[in-house]
Amino acid sequence: MVSGRSALTGLLVWLCAVAVAPVAWAQDDPATAGATTSGSAKTWSGDAPTIEQYLRTAEIADLRDISTGVTASQRAELAPGGRVDAFA
């Protein structure tokens, strides 16, 4: 007969193995083999002054009203080829 403590320990070990297995399999997945990840999605990080200057001088290609909110916000689409596509 298995004691309650060792049964609980065995269950916890099994749960950890089941939780970690999909992560290990995903690392071997050929579909994601060439994918690289950066440390952050904030592409502007560390370069805010340059991007702020670009936003001040960029050509606005289209200006549209945003239908949500109460402040009559607008979305500016910028000319293609810059560091920022749009801002609101």
Tab-separated table of N, CA and C in Angstrom:
chain	number	residue	atom	x	y	z
A	1	MET	N	0.833	-1.179	0.000
A	1	MET	CA	0.000	0.000	0.000
A	1	MET	C	0.888	1.257	0.000
A	2	VAL	N	0.464	2.263	-0.746
A	2	VAL	CA	1.227	3.498	-0.878
A	2	VAL	C	0.678	4.514	0.107
A	3	SER	N	1.587	5.183	0.813
A	3	SER	CA	1.132	6.171	1.787
A	3	SER	C	0.561	7.391	1.063
A	4	GLY	N	-0.225	8.186	1.774
A	4	GLY	CA	-0.845	9.372	1.206
A	4	GLY	C	0.166	10.396	0.728
A	5	ARG	N	1.244	10.549	1.485
A	5	ARG	CA	2.274	11.540	1.125
A	5	ARG	C	3.000	11.134	-0.153
A	6	SER	N	3.377	9.879	-0.306
A	6	SER	CA	4.099	9.448	-1.505
A	6	SER	C	3.162	9.440	-2.725
A	7	ALA	N	1.891	9.169	-2.517
A	7	ALA	CA	0.938	9.228	-3.621
A	7	ALA	C	0.785	10.661	-4.106
A	8	LEU	N	0.738	11.606	-3.178
A	8	LEU	CA	0.631	13.016	-3.537
A	8	LEU	C	1.889	13.477	-4.271
A	9	THR	N	3.051	13.035	-3.785
A	9	THR	CA	4.308	13.390	-4.440
A	9	THR	C	4.341	12.825	-5.859
A	10	GLY	N	3.925	11.584	-6.015
A	10	GLY	CA	3.884	10.964	-7.341
A	10	GLY	C	2.940	11.714	-8.277
A	11	LEU	N	1.797	12.147	-7.770
A	11	LEU	CA	0.838	12.900	-8.568
A	11	LEU	C	1.424	14.240	-8.991
A	12	LEU	N	2.102	14.925	-8.082
A	12	LEU	CA	2.722	16.212	-8.419
A	12	LEU	C	3.820	16.053	-9.470
A	13	VAL	N	4.624	15.012	-9.362
A	13	VAL	CA	5.666	14.751	-10.361
A	13	VAL	C	5.031	14.487	-11.713
A	14	TRP	N	3.978	13.705	-11.753
A	14	TRP	CA	3.283	13.404	-13.002
A	14	TRP	C	2.690	14.678	-13.612
A	15	LEU	N	2.060	15.524	-12.805
A	15	LEU	CA	1.487	16.767	-13.309
A	15	LEU	C	2.558	17.696	-13.881
A	16	CYS	N	3.693	17.775	-13.223
A	16	CYS	CA	4.790	18.611	-13.732
A	16	CYS	C	5.300	18.080	-15.067
A	17	ALA	N	5.420	16.764	-15.183
A	17	ALA	CA	5.886	16.165	-16.435
A	17	ALA	C	4.900	16.445	-17.566
A	18	VAL	N	3.623	16.352	-17.282
A	18	VAL	CA	2.594	16.616	-18.299
A	18	VAL	C	2.595	18.086	-18.691
A	19	ALA	N	2.864	18.966	-17.758
A	19	ALA	CA	2.878	20.397	-18.043
A	19	ALA	C	4.099	20.799	-18.862
A	20	VAL	N	5.241	20.160	-18.656
A	20	VAL	CA	6.484	20.524	-19.326
A	20	VAL	C	6.612	19.852	-20.695
A	21	ALA	N	6.019	18.718	-20.892
A	21	ALA	CA	6.172	17.966	-22.138
A	21	ALA	C	5.785	18.771	-23.382
A	22	PRO	N	4.648	19.484	-23.420
A	22	PRO	CA	4.319	20.240	-24.630
A	22	PRO	C	5.364	21.317	-24.960
A	23	VAL	N	5.959	21.906	-23.957
A	23	VAL	CA	6.994	22.915	-24.189
A	23	VAL	C	8.208	22.266	-24.840
A	24	ALA	N	8.611	21.113	-24.352
A	24	ALA	CA	9.755	20.408	-24.923
A	24	ALA	C	9.465	19.976	-26.354
A	25	TRP	N	8.257	19.510	-26.637
A	25	TRP	CA	7.905	19.105	-27.992
A	25	TRP	C	7.857	20.304	-28.929
A	26	ALA	N	7.387	21.437	-28.467
A	26	ALA	CA	7.291	22.629	-29.307
A	26	ALA	C	8.678	23.112	-29.722
A	27	GLN	N	9.684	22.904	-28.885
A	27	GLN	CA	11.033	23.328	-29.234
A	27	GLN	C	11.593	22.502	-30.379
A	28	ASP	N	11.119	21.269	-30.536
A	28	ASP	CA	11.582	20.405	-31.614
A	28	ASP	C	10.708	20.501	-32.851
A	29	ASP	N	9.690	21.355	-32.844
A	29	ASP	CA	8.747	21.476	-33.947
A	29	ASP	C	9.420	22.130	-35.150
A	30	PRO	N	9.464	21.461	-36.320
A	30	PRO	CA	10.110	22.041	-37.495
A	30	PRO	C	9.425	23.320	-37.974
A	31	ALA	N	8.156	23.477	-37.684
A	31	ALA	CA	7.433	24.674	-38.113
A	31	ALA	C	7.960	25.918	-37.406
A	32	THR	N	8.480	25.764	-36.203
A	32	THR	CA	8.993	26.910	-35.454
A	32	THR	C	10.511	26.906	-35.362
A	33	ALA	N	11.168	26.016	-36.096
A	33	ALA	CA	12.618	25.881	-35.981
A	33	ALA	C	13.347	27.141	-36.413
A	34	GLY	N	12.865	27.833	-37.452
A	34	GLY	CA	13.551	29.031	-37.927
A	34	GLY	C	13.110	30.303	-37.248
A	35	ALA	N	12.130	30.210	-36.392
A	35	ALA	CA	11.599	31.410	-35.749
A	35	ALA	C	12.570	31.905	-34.688
A	36	THR	N	12.736	33.211	-34.672
A	36	THR	CA	13.558	33.806	-33.629
A	36	THR	C	12.688	34.718	-32.806
A	37	THR	N	13.030	34.861	-31.569
A	37	THR	CA	12.263	35.746	-30.704
A	37	THR	C	13.169	36.823	-30.171
A	38	SER	N	12.654	38.019	-30.143
A	38	SER	CA	13.417	39.098	-29.540
A	38	SER	C	12.984	39.228	-28.097
A	39	GLY	N	13.711	39.999	-27.348
A	39	GLY	CA	13.404	40.152	-25.945
A	39	GLY	C	12.162	40.973	-25.689
A	40	SER	N	11.732	41.776	-26.678
A	40	SER	CA	10.618	42.672	-26.443
A	40	SER	C	9.895	42.987	-27.740
A	41	ALA	N	8.607	43.244	-27.635
A	41	ALA	CA	7.827	43.679	-28.784
A	41	ALA	C	7.908	45.195	-28.950
A	42	LYS	N	8.527	45.864	-28.017
A	42	LYS	CA	8.650	47.321	-28.062
A	42	LYS	C	9.811	47.690	-28.983
A	43	THR	N	9.531	47.811	-30.270
A	43	THR	CA	10.585	48.098	-31.232
A	43	THR	C	11.131	49.504	-31.084
A	44	TRP	N	10.427	50.376	-30.396
A	44	TRP	CA	10.865	51.756	-30.192
A	44	TRP	C	11.766	51.897	-28.977
A	45	SER	N	11.856	50.872	-28.169
A	45	SER	CA	12.586	50.958	-26.910
A	45	SER	C	14.026	51.387	-27.140
A	46	GLY	N	14.430	52.432	-26.462
A	46	GLY	CA	15.776	52.947	-26.586
A	46	GLY	C	15.967	53.912	-27.739
A	47	ASP	N	14.928	54.093	-28.555
A	47	ASP	CA	15.030	54.967	-29.719
A	47	ASP	C	13.869	55.949	-29.771
A	48	ALA	N	13.297	56.261	-28.633
A	48	ALA	CA	12.115	57.121	-28.577
A	48	ALA	C	12.347	58.509	-29.168
A	49	PRO	N	13.459	59.187	-28.915
A	49	PRO	CA	13.638	60.527	-29.495
A	49	PRO	C	13.604	60.536	-31.028
A	50	THR	N	14.196	59.516	-31.649
A	50	THR	CA	14.195	59.435	-33.110
A	50	THR	C	12.785	59.240	-33.642
A	51	ILE	N	12.028	58.365	-32.994
A	51	ILE	CA	10.658	58.104	-33.445
A	51	ILE	C	9.773	59.317	-33.188
A	52	GLU	N	9.954	59.992	-32.077
A	52	GLU	CA	9.176	61.210	-31.810
A	52	GLU	C	9.441	62.270	-32.875
A	53	GLN	N	10.697	62.427	-33.267
A	53	GLN	CA	11.038	63.388	-34.316
A	53	GLN	C	10.388	62.978	-35.641
A	54	TYR	N	10.402	61.688	-35.943
A	54	TYR	CA	9.765	61.199	-37.168
A	54	TYR	C	8.268	61.507	-37.157
A	55	LEU	N	7.605	61.282	-36.016
A	55	LEU	CA	6.167	61.553	-35.927
A	55	LEU	C	5.862	63.039	-36.104
A	56	ARG	N	6.764	63.918	-35.681
A	56	ARG	CA	6.553	65.362	-35.853
A	56	ARG	C	6.623	65.787	-37.312
A	57	THR	N	7.443	65.092	-38.108
A	57	THR	CA	7.693	65.543	-39.476
A	57	THR	C	7.117	64.632	-40.552
A	58	ALA	N	6.560	63.490	-40.194
A	58	ALA	CA	6.065	62.526	-41.183
A	58	ALA	C	4.865	63.073	-41.947
A	59	GLU	N	4.777	62.659	-43.208
A	59	GLU	CA	3.654	63.048	-44.051
A	59	GLU	C	2.445	62.175	-43.720
A	60	ILE	N	1.307	62.814	-43.454
A	60	ILE	CA	0.074	62.088	-43.140
A	60	ILE	C	-0.632	61.787	-44.452
A	61	ALA	N	-0.816	60.498	-44.741
A	61	ALA	CA	-1.448	60.073	-45.976
A	61	ALA	C	-2.976	60.051	-45.847
A	62	ASP	N	-3.491	59.751	-44.662
A	62	ASP	CA	-4.943	59.659	-44.463
A	62	ASP	C	-5.253	59.938	-42.999
A	63	LEU	N	-6.353	60.628	-42.763
A	63	LEU	CA	-6.781	60.956	-41.404
A	63	LEU	C	-8.244	60.545	-41.275
A	64	ARG	N	-8.529	59.651	-40.322
A	64	ARG	CA	-9.892	59.137	-40.148
A	64	ARG	C	-10.345	59.304	-38.710
A	65	ASP	N	-11.653	59.514	-38.537
A	65	ASP	CA	-12.245	59.559	-37.202
A	65	ASP	C	-12.313	58.158	-36.633
A	66	ILE	N	-12.046	58.030	-35.347
A	66	ILE	CA	-12.176	56.757	-34.651
A	66	ILE	C	-13.564	56.740	-34.028
A	67	SER	N	-14.306	55.677	-34.280
A	67	SER	CA	-15.707	55.644	-33.864
A	67	SER	C	-15.904	55.358	-32.379
A	68	THR	N	-14.871	54.940	-31.677
A	68	THR	CA	-15.033	54.645	-30.255
A	68	THR	C	-14.540	55.805	-29.413
A	69	GLY	N	-15.067	55.911	-28.228
A	69	GLY	CA	-14.631	56.954	-27.313
A	69	GLY	C	-15.478	58.213	-27.412
A	70	VAL	N	-15.170	59.161	-26.556
A	70	VAL	CA	-15.965	60.391	-26.491
A	70	VAL	C	-15.116	61.636	-26.739
A	71	THR	N	-13.844	61.459	-27.127
A	71	THR	CA	-12.967	62.606	-27.298
A	71	THR	C	-12.746	62.992	-28.759
A	72	ALA	N	-13.537	62.431	-29.663
A	72	ALA	CA	-13.422	62.710	-31.104
A	72	ALA	C	-12.003	62.433	-31.604
A	73	SER	N	-11.455	61.281	-31.226
A	73	SER	CA	-10.096	60.904	-31.620
A	73	SER	C	-10.018	60.611	-33.111
A	74	GLN	N	-8.827	60.763	-33.657
A	74	GLN	CA	-8.590	60.469	-35.057
A	74	GLN	C	-7.374	59.562	-35.182
A	75	ARG	N	-7.335	58.805	-36.291
A	75	ARG	CA	-6.210	57.925	-36.591
A	75	ARG	C	-5.515	58.471	-37.827
A	76	ALA	N	-4.223	58.690	-37.714
A	76	ALA	CA	-3.430	59.197	-38.829
A	76	ALA	C	-2.643	58.046	-39.450
A	77	GLU	N	-2.889	57.792	-40.735
A	77	GLU	CA	-2.102	56.822	-41.496
A	77	GLU	C	-0.962	57.607	-42.135
A	78	LEU	N	0.266	57.145	-41.954
A	78	LEU	CA	1.424	57.853	-42.468
A	78	LEU	C	1.854	57.283	-43.817
A	79	ALA	N	2.638	58.068	-44.539
A	79	ALA	CA	3.149	57.635	-45.836
A	79	ALA	C	3.974	56.363	-45.656
A	80	PRO	N	3.920	55.436	-46.621
A	80	PRO	CA	4.664	54.183	-46.501
A	80	PRO	C	6.177	54.405	-46.484
A	81	GLY	N	6.860	53.485	-45.822
A	81	GLY	CA	8.310	53.510	-45.806
A	81	GLY	C	8.936	54.059	-44.543
A	82	GLY	N	8.139	54.576	-43.644
A	82	GLY	CA	8.687	55.126	-42.403
A	82	GLY	C	8.752	54.088	-41.302
A	83	ARG	N	9.192	54.526	-40.142
A	83	ARG	CA	9.327	53.630	-38.998
A	83	ARG	C	7.994	53.374	-38.307
A	84	VAL	N	6.977	54.216	-38.578
A	84	VAL	CA	5.663	54.090	-37.943
A	84	VAL	C	4.624	54.112	-39.055
A	85	ASP	N	3.652	53.199	-39.002
A	85	ASP	CA	2.602	53.143	-40.014
A	85	ASP	C	1.449	54.089	-39.715
A	86	ALA	N	1.079	54.181	-38.432
A	86	ALA	CA	-0.085	54.973	-38.055
A	86	ALA	C	-0.007	55.310	-36.576
A	87	PHE	N	-0.773	56.323	-36.175
A	87	PHE	CA	-0.906	56.651	-34.766
A	87	PHE	C	-2.249	57.325	-34.553
A	88	ALA	N	-2.706	57.327	-33.290
A	88	ALA	CA	-3.991	57.924	-32.975
A	88	ALA	C	-3.814	58.921	-31.855
